[in-house]
XYZ file of C-alpha atoms in Angstrom:
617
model
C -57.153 37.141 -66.130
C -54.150 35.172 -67.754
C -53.684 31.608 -67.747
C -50.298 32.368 -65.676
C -52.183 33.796 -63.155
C -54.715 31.904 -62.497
C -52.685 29.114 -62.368
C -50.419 30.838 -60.038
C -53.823 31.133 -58.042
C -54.681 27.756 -58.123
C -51.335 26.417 -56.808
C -51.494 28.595 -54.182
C -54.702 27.709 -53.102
C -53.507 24.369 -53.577
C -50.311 25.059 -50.971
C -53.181 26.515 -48.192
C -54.968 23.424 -48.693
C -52.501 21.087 -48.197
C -50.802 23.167 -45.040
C -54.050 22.884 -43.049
C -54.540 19.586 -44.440
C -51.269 18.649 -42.784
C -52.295 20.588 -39.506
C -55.177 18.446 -38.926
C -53.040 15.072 -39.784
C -50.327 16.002 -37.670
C -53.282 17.189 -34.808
C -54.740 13.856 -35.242
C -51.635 11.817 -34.924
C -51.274 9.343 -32.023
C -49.462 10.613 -28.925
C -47.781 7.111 -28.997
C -46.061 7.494 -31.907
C -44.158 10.653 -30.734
C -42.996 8.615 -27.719
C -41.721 5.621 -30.329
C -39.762 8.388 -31.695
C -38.403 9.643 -28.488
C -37.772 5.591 -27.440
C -35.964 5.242 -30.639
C -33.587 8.198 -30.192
C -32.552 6.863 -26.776
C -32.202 3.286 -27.726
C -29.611 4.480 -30.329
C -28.235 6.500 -28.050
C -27.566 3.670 -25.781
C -26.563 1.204 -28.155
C -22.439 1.884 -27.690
C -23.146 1.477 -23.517
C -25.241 -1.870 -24.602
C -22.479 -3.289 -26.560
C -19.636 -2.244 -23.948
C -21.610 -4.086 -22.023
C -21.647 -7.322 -23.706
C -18.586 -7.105 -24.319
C -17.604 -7.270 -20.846
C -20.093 -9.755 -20.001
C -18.713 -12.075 -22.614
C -14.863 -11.231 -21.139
C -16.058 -11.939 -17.731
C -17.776 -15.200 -18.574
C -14.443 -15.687 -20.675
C -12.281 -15.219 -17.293
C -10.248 -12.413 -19.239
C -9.257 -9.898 -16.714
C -9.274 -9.274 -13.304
C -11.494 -9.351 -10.623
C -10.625 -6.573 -8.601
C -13.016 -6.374 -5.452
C -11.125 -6.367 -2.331
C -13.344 -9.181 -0.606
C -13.911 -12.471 -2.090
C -14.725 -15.919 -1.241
C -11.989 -18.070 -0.538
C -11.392 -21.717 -1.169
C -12.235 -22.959 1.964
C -14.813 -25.815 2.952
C -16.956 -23.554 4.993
C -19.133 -20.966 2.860
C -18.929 -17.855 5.234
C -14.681 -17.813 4.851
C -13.352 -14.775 2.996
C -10.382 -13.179 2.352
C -8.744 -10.230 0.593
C -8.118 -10.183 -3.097
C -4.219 -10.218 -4.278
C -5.606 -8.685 -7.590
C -7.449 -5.244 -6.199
C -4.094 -3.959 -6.885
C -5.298 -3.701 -10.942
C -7.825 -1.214 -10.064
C -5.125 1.337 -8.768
C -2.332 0.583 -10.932
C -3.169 -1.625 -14.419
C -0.594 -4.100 -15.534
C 1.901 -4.000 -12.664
C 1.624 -6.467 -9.925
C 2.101 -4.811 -6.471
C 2.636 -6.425 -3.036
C -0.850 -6.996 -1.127
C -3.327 -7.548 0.776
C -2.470 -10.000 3.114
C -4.951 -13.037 1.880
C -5.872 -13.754 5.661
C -8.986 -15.889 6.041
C -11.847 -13.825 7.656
C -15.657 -14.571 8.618
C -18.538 -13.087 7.394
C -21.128 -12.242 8.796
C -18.657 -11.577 11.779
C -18.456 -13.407 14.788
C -19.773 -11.616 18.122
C -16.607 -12.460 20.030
C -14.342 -11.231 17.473
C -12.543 -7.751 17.753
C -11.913 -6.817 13.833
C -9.532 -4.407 13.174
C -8.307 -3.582 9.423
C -4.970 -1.326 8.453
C -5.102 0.211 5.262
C -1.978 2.035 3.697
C 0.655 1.607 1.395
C 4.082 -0.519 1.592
C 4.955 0.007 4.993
C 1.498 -1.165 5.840
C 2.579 -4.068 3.869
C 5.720 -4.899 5.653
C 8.246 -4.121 2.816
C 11.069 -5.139 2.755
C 9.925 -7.840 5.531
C 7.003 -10.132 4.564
C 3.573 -9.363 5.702
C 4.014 -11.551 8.556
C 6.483 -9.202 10.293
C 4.678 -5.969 9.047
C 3.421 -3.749 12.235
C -0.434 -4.804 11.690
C 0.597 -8.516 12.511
C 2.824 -7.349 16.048
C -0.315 -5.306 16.733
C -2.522 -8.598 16.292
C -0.416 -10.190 19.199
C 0.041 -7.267 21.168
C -4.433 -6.471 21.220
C -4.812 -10.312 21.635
C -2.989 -9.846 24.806
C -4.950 -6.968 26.123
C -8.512 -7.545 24.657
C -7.601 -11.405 26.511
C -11.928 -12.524 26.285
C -12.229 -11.322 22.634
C -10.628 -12.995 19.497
C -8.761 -10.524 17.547
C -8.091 -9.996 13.794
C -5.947 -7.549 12.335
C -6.301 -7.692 8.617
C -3.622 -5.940 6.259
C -4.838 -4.027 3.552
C -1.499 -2.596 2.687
C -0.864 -2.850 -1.086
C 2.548 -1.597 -2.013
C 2.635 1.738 -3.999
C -0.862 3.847 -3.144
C -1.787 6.394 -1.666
C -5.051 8.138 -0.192
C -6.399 8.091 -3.488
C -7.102 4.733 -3.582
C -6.874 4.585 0.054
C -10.398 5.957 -0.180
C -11.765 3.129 -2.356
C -10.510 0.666 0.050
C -11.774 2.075 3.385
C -15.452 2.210 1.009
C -15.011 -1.821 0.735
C -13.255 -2.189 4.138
C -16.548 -1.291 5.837
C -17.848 -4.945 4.503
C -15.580 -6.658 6.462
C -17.601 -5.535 9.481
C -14.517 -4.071 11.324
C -14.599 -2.887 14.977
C -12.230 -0.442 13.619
C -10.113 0.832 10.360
C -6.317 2.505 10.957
C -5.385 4.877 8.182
C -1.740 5.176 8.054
C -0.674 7.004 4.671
C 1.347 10.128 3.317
C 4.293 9.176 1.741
C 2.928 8.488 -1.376
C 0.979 11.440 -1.755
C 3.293 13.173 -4.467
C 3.830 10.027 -6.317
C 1.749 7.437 -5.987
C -1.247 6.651 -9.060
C -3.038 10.061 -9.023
C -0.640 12.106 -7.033
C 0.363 15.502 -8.559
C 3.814 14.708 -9.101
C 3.572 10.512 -10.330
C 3.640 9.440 -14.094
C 0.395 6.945 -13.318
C -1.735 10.395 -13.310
C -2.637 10.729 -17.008
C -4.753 13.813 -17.030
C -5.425 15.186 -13.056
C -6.036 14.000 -10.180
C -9.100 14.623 -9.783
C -10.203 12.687 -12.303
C -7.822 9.543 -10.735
C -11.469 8.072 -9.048
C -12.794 7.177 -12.178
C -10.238 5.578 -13.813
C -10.360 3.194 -10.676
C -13.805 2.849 -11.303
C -13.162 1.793 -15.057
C -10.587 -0.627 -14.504
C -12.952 -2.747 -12.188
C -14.338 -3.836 -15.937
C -12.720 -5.907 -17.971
C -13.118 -4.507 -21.341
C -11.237 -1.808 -19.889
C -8.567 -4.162 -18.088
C -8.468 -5.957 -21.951
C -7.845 -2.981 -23.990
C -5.360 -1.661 -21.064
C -3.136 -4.828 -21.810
C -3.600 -4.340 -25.972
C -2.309 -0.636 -25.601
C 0.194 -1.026 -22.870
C 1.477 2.149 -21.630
C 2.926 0.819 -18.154
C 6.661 1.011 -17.929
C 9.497 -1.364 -17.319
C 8.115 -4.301 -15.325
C 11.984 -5.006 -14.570
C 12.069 -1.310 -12.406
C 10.760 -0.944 -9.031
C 8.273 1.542 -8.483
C 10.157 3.616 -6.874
C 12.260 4.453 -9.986
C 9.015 4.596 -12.337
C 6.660 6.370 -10.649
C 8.073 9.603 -9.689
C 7.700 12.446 -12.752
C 8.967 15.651 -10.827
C 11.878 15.433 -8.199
C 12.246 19.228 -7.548
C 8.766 20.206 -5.875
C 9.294 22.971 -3.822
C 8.103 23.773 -0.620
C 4.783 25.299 -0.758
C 4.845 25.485 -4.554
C 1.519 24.785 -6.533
C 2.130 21.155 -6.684
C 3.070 20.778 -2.834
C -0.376 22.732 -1.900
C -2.378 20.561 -4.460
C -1.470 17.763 -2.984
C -1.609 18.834 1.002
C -5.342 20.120 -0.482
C -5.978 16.160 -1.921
C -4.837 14.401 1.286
C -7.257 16.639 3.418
C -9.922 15.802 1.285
C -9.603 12.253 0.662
C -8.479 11.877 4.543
C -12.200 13.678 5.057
C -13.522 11.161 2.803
C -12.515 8.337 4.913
C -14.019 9.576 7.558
C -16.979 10.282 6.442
C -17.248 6.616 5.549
C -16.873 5.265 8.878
C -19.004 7.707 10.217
C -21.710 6.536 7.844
C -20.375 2.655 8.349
C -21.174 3.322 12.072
C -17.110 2.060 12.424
C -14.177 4.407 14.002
C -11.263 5.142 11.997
C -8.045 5.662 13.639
C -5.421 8.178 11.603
C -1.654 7.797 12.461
C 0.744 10.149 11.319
C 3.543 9.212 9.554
C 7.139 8.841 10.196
C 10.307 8.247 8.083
C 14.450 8.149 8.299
C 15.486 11.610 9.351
C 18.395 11.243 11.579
C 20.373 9.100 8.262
C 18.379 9.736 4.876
C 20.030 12.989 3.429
C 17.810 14.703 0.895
C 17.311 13.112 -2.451
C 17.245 16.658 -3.992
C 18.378 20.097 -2.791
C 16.352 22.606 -4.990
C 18.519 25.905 -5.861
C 17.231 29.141 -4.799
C 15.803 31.160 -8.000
C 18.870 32.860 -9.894
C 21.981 30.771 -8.361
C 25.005 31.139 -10.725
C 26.753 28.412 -11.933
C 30.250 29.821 -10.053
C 27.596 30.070 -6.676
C 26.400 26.592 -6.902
C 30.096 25.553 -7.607
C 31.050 27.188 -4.407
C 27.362 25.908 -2.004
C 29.011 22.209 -3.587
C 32.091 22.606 -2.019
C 31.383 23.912 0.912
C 28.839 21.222 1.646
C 31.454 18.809 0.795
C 34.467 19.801 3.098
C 31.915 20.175 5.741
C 31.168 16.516 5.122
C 34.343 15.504 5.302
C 35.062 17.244 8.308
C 32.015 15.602 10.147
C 33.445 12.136 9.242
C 36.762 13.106 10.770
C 35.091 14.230 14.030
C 35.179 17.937 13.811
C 31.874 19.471 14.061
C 32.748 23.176 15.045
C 34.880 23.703 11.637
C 32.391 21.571 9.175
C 29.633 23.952 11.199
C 31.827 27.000 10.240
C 31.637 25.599 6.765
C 27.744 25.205 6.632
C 26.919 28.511 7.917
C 29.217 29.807 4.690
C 26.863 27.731 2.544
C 23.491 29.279 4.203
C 24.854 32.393 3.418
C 24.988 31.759 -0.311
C 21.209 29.880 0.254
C 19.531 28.583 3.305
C 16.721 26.802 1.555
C 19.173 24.310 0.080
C 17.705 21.027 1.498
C 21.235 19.803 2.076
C 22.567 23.084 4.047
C 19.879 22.094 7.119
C 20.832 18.239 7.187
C 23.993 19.225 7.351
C 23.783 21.947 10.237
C 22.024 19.105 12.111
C 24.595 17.188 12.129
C 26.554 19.322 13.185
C 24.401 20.197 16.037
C 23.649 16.435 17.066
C 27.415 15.995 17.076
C 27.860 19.491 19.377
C 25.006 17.738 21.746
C 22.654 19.680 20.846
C 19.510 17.688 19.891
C 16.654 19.849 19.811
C 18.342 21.512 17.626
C 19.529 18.777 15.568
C 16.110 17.111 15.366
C 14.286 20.879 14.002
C 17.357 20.686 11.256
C 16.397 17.186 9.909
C 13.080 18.033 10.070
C 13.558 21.267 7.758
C 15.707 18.942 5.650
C 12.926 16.293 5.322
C 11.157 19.413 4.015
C 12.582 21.097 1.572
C 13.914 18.356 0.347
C 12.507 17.741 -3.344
C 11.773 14.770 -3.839
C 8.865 14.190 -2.198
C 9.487 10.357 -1.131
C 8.921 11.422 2.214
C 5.890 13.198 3.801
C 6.683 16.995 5.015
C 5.603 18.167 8.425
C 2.656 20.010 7.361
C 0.899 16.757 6.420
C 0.863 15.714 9.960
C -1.237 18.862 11.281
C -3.035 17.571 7.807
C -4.113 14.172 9.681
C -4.423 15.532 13.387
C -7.127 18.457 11.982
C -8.978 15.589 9.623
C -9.072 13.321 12.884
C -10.146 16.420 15.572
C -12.760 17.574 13.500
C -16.006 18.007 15.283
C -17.850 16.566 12.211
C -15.939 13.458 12.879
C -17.094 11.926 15.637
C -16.088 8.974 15.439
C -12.423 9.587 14.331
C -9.212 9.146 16.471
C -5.489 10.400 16.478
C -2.677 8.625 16.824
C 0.847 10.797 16.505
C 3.223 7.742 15.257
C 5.785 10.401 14.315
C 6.493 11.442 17.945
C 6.031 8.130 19.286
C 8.760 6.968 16.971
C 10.917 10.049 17.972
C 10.950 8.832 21.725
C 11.416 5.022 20.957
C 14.935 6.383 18.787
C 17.997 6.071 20.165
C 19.109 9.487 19.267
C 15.599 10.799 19.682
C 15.438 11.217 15.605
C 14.538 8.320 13.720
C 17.038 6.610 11.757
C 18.533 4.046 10.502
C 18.002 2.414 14.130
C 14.330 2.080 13.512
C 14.305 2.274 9.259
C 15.876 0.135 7.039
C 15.934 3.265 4.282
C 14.261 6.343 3.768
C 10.435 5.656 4.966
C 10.328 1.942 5.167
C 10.301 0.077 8.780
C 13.141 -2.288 10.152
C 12.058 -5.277 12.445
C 12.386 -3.188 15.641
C 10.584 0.002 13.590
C 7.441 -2.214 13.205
C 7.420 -3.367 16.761
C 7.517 0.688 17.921
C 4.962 1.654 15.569
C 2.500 -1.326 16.676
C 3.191 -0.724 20.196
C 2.144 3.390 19.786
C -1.340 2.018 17.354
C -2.055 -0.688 19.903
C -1.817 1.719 22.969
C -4.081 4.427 21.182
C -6.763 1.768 20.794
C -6.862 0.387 23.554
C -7.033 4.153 25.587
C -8.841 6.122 22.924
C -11.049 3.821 20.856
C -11.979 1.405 23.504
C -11.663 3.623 26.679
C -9.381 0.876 28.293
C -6.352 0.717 30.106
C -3.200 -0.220 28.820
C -1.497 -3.448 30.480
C 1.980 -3.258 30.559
C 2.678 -6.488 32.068
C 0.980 -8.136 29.038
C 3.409 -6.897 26.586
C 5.771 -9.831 25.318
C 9.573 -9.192 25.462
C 11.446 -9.878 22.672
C 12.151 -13.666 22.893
C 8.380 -13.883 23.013
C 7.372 -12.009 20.313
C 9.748 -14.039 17.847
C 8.255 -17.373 18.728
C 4.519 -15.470 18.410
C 5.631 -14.361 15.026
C 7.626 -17.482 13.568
C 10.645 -15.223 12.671
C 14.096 -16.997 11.638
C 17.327 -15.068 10.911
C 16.445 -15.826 7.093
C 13.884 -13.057 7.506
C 16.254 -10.804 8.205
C 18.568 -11.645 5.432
C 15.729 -11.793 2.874
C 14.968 -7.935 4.410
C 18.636 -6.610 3.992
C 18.718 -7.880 0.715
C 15.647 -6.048 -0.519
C 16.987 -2.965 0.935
C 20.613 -3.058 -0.617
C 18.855 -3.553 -3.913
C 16.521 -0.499 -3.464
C 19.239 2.059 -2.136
C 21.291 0.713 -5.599
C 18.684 1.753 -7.673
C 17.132 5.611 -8.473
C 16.720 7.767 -6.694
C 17.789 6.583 -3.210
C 21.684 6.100 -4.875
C 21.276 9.990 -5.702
C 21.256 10.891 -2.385
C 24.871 12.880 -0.839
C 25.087 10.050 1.859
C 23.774 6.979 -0.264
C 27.158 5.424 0.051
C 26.587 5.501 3.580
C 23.379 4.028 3.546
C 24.335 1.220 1.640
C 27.424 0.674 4.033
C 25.358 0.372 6.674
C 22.870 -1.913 5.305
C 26.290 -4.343 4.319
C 27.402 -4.392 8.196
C 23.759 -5.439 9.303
C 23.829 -7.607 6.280
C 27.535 -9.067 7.675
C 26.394 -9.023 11.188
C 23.686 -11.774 10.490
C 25.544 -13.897 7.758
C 28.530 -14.252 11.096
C 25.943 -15.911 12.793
C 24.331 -18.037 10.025
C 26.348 -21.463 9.690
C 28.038 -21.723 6.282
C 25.974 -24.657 5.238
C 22.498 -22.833 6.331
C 23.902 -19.756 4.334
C 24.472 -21.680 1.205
C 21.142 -23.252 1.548
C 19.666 -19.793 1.222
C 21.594 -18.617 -1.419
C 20.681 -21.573 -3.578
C 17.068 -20.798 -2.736
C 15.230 -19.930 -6.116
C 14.838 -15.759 -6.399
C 10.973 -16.507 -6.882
C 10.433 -18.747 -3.919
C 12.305 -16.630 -1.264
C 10.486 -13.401 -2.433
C 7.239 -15.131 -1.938
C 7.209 -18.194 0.038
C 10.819 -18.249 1.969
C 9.662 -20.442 5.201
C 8.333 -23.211 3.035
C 11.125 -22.578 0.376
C 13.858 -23.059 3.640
C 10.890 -26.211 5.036
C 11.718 -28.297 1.582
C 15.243 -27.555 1.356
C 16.236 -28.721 4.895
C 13.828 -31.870 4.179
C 15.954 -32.285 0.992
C 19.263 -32.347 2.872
C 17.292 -34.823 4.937
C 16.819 -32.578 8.266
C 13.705 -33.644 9.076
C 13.165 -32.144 12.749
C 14.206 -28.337 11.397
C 12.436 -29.216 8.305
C 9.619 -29.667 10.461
C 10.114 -26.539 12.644
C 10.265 -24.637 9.129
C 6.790 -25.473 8.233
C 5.605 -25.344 11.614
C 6.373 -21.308 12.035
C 4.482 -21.238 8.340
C 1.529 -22.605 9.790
C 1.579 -20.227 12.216
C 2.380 -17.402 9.923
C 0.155 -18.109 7.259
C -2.347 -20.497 7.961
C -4.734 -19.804 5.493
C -2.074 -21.510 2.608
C -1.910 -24.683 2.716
C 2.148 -25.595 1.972
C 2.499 -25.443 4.992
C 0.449 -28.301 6.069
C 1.652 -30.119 2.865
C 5.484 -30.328 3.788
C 4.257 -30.622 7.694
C 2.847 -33.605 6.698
C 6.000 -34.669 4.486
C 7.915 -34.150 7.461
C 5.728 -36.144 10.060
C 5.586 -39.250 7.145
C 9.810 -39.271 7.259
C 9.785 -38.863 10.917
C 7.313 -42.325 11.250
C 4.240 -39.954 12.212
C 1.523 -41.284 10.155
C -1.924 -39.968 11.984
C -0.130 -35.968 12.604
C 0.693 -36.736 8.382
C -2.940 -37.370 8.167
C -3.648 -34.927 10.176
C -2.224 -31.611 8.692
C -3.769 -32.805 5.217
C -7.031 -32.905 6.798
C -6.265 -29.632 7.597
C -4.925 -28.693 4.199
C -7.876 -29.845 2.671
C -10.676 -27.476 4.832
C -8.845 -24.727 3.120
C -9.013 -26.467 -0.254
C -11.409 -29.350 -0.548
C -11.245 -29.579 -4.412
C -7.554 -30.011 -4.622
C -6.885 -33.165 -6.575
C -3.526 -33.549 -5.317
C -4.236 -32.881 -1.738
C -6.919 -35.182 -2.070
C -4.339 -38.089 -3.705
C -2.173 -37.507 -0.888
C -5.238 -38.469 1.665
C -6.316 -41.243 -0.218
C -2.434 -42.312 -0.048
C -1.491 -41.747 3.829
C -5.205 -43.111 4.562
C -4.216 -46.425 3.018
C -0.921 -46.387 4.998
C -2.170 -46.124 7.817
């Protein structure tokens, strides 16, 4: 045998050796040291989490962010006082301040006399363009307090300008802390375009996945990095101009189904919270401006020609112009020539029902705005079809602890014309003073029969004079209201609209109406007021102005109807107390900073200002 092969031999004896030699090592190895392995490969797998996590641990100890819970601890003396968080809004919407919750103080655990009630929704749950103190949650405090006469009731509004059931959802989830008798649900309008609607610009990738980038913006290495690579728009626009992405959704397109399919499911959601809270929800439908919002957008039937549309334009237009002069047989002769070239132009049905309403017909009239409202576009306004959306949610057997209330007829009786308008809206969805009181009035009676199997006291509602004194409303609420609106129907889209200029006419007269009745120096007061102060604190703003010109006694009254509206701030009791001092009233002085102080004990100022009126005294 050669050298070659026996070497060849050797080696691969050698190889043999050292396999089973291997075998047995790897036989005998510790079953520990396969688990350090495993341990290892899952500590390094976890590392990135562990280091997001310090890194929002060392924000949060930092105080860079938010903290966006909607309950937390207030400032008051007493430990069991909460209220709801101004900043939840970050969750929803990063970067953009929006209007609400109402910081109303609130016990926890809840009192057994007390008769909790909390409204979620959007801005018309927030009161825009009124403050929140006017908003229909705070008429239906005072109109339940009257009923439910042995119980103390709270009405808390969750309202946060700009959401819809998306969010909605989130909220009713941390609502159910508050210990509520009962949550109201009133919210549609935003469905197209609010963050995570099918048709809004705050929906980065789908809808779907909207829930968890809630859930990511609760931490603040996310809020952090959100703020280094800013992608929100113009802080200067309203949301109404940013927001919206498509303005030409048809009816029962993709995007309309998508989101009547959302709604039902998040409405179901809700529900299912409540029922697992052990606390009854109460859906409303919605209601908006039919009778005087024209459509925003009139979508063209699928291959119009240019010389057709030219021709639908005109049409529409002399037909307008006839309407205005008083002749609706002709301008209905006119619209019946544009339905011929397409009947699914949003603008062709608004204007057929006003031809109608102006013929007396108003059954008629009403179905026409109603199409209208529905094909129209832009989707600022909830269509018909979501309300049999909210009546099925709130009918379902599974939901047994679910009620209906149908705001959207109730609001149809209350009108004038019997089709809401611009006699119960102060634009296209958003309440005026008198819509609130309506919409409270139909909540309120569906509690009180449905939810707590009561009768409704008629006697016990407060007329008008009554409810103004209850609320602490001046005539400067109303202009601060007006002016809000007049700046939104300026602005996209609401100035696209074929009767915008008759919107904003309207909103001038009621404008005029209360400046006749303002005296010229009270009107020049408020137009000196700083923009900041009247958007956010007018009473007290119109309290320190009347104690600058040296009015005392109104001065007084002023911060008196703050009290009352918000008592859980304490400028209020401040300029009370200014007011008492001028007016030689040391011990009520000393008395409203006592007060001032239970909501914040720690104030150094507040505390000066005792220390001061103490000694004078």
């Amino acid at each position: 045998m050669s050298r070659r092969r026996k070497k060849q031999r050797r080696s691969r004896k050698t190889t043999a050796e050292q396999s089973l030699e291997d075998a047995r090592h790897s036989e005998s190895r510790p079953a520990r040291s396969r688990l350090r392995t495993i341990a290892f490969r899952l500590i390094a797998m976890s590392l990135p989490f562990l280091l997001l996590a310090i890194i929002n641990l060392a924000l949060y100890c930092c105080d860079a962010g938010y903290d966006t819970r909607l309950i937390v601890a207030s400032r008051a003396r007493s430990n069991d006082v909460y209220q709801f968080n101004k900043l939840t809004n970050y969750a929803y919407f990063l970067g953009k301040e929006l209007a609400g919750p109402e910081p109303r103080h609130f016990r926890l655990p809840k009192p057994d006399d007390t008769y909790r009630v909390v409204v979620v929704g959007a801005s018309t749950v927030e009161g825009f363009p009124y403050a929140t103190e006017f908003s229909f949650p705070r008429h239906m405090n005072m109109l339940l307090g009257k009923q439910l006469k042995h119980r103390k009731v709270e009405v808390l509004n969750a309202g946060i300008v700009g959401i819809n059931s998306f969010a909605i959802v989130d909220i009713v989830r941390q609502a159910i802390e508050t210990q509520p008798n009962l949550i109201v649900v009133y919210t549609a309008h935003n469905e197209f375009y609010g963050p995570g609607g099918v048709g809004s610009k705050a929906t980065w990738i789908s809808p779907a996945v909207y829930p968890w980038t809630t859930h990511l913006r609760r931490y603040r290495f996310f809020q952090v990095a959100g703020q280094v690579f800013n992608r929100n728009p113009d802080p200067t626009k309203s949301l109404i101009e940013i927001l919206p992405k498509d303005l030409s959704i048809p009816l029962q397109g993709t995007a309309f189904r998508s989101a009547g399919d959302y709604l039902r499911d998040n409405l179901s959601k809700m529900a299912e919270i409540a029922e697992r809270g052990k606390v009854a929800i109460l859906f409303c439908s919605v209601a908006c401006n039919l009778r005087d919002q024209s459509p925003l957008y009139s979508i063209s039937r699928d291959g119009m020609r240019p010389d057709e549309r030219r021709r639908l334009d005109g049409l529409l237009a002399k037909a307008r112009s006839l309407l205005l002069a008083g002749d609706a047989d002709s301008a209905l002769s006119e619209v019946n020539q544009a339905a011929e070239i397409d009947d699914g132009f949003a603008l062709v049905s608004f204007r057929r029902a006003q031809c109608f309403e102006a013929q007396g017909k108003p059954k008629k009239a009403a179905a026409g705005y109603a199409r209208a409202r529905d094909l129209d576009g832009c989707r600022f306004r909830a269509p018909g079809a979501f309300r049999d959306i909210i009546r099925d949610v709130a009918n379902s057997p599974d939901h047994s602890r679910a009620f209906f209330v149908d705001v959207n007829d109730a609001l149809a009786k209350a009108s004038e014309y019997s089709v809401p308008g611009n006699d119960l809206f102060m634009e296209h969805v958003h309440f005026n003073y008198e819509g609130h009181w309506q919409v409270a009035l139909a909540v309120s009676k569906g509690i009180i029969r449905q939810v707590e199997n009561a009768t409704w006291d008629p006697s016990l509602v407060p007329d008008s004079d009554e409810r103004d004194r209850l609320l602490g409303t001046t005539i400067f609420d109303h202009m601060m209201a007006v002016g809000k609106t007049e700046t939104i129907l300026k602005d996209p889209p609401l100035n696209a609209a074929p009767d915008s200029d008759l919107q904003l006419e309207f909103a001038i007269g009621f404008e005029k109406s209360i400046v006749d009745k303002l005296p010229l120096a009270d009107l020049m007061m408020f137009m000196q007021l700083d923009g900041n102060l009247k958007q956010l604190d007018l009473i007290n703003g119109i309290g320190a102005a009347l104690l600058a010109r040296g009015e005392n006694e109104r001065g007084l009254e002023m911060f008196e109807r703050g009290k009352l509206r918000r008592p859980w701030e304490i400028t209020s009791y401040v300029g009370a107390a200014k007011a008492h001092n001028r007016l030689g009233h040391a011990d009520r002085a000393l008395r409203n900073i006592r007060l001032a102080l239970e909501l914040s004990p720690e104030d150094p100022d507040l505390l000066q200002i005792h220390r001061d009126l103490s000694w004078a005294q």
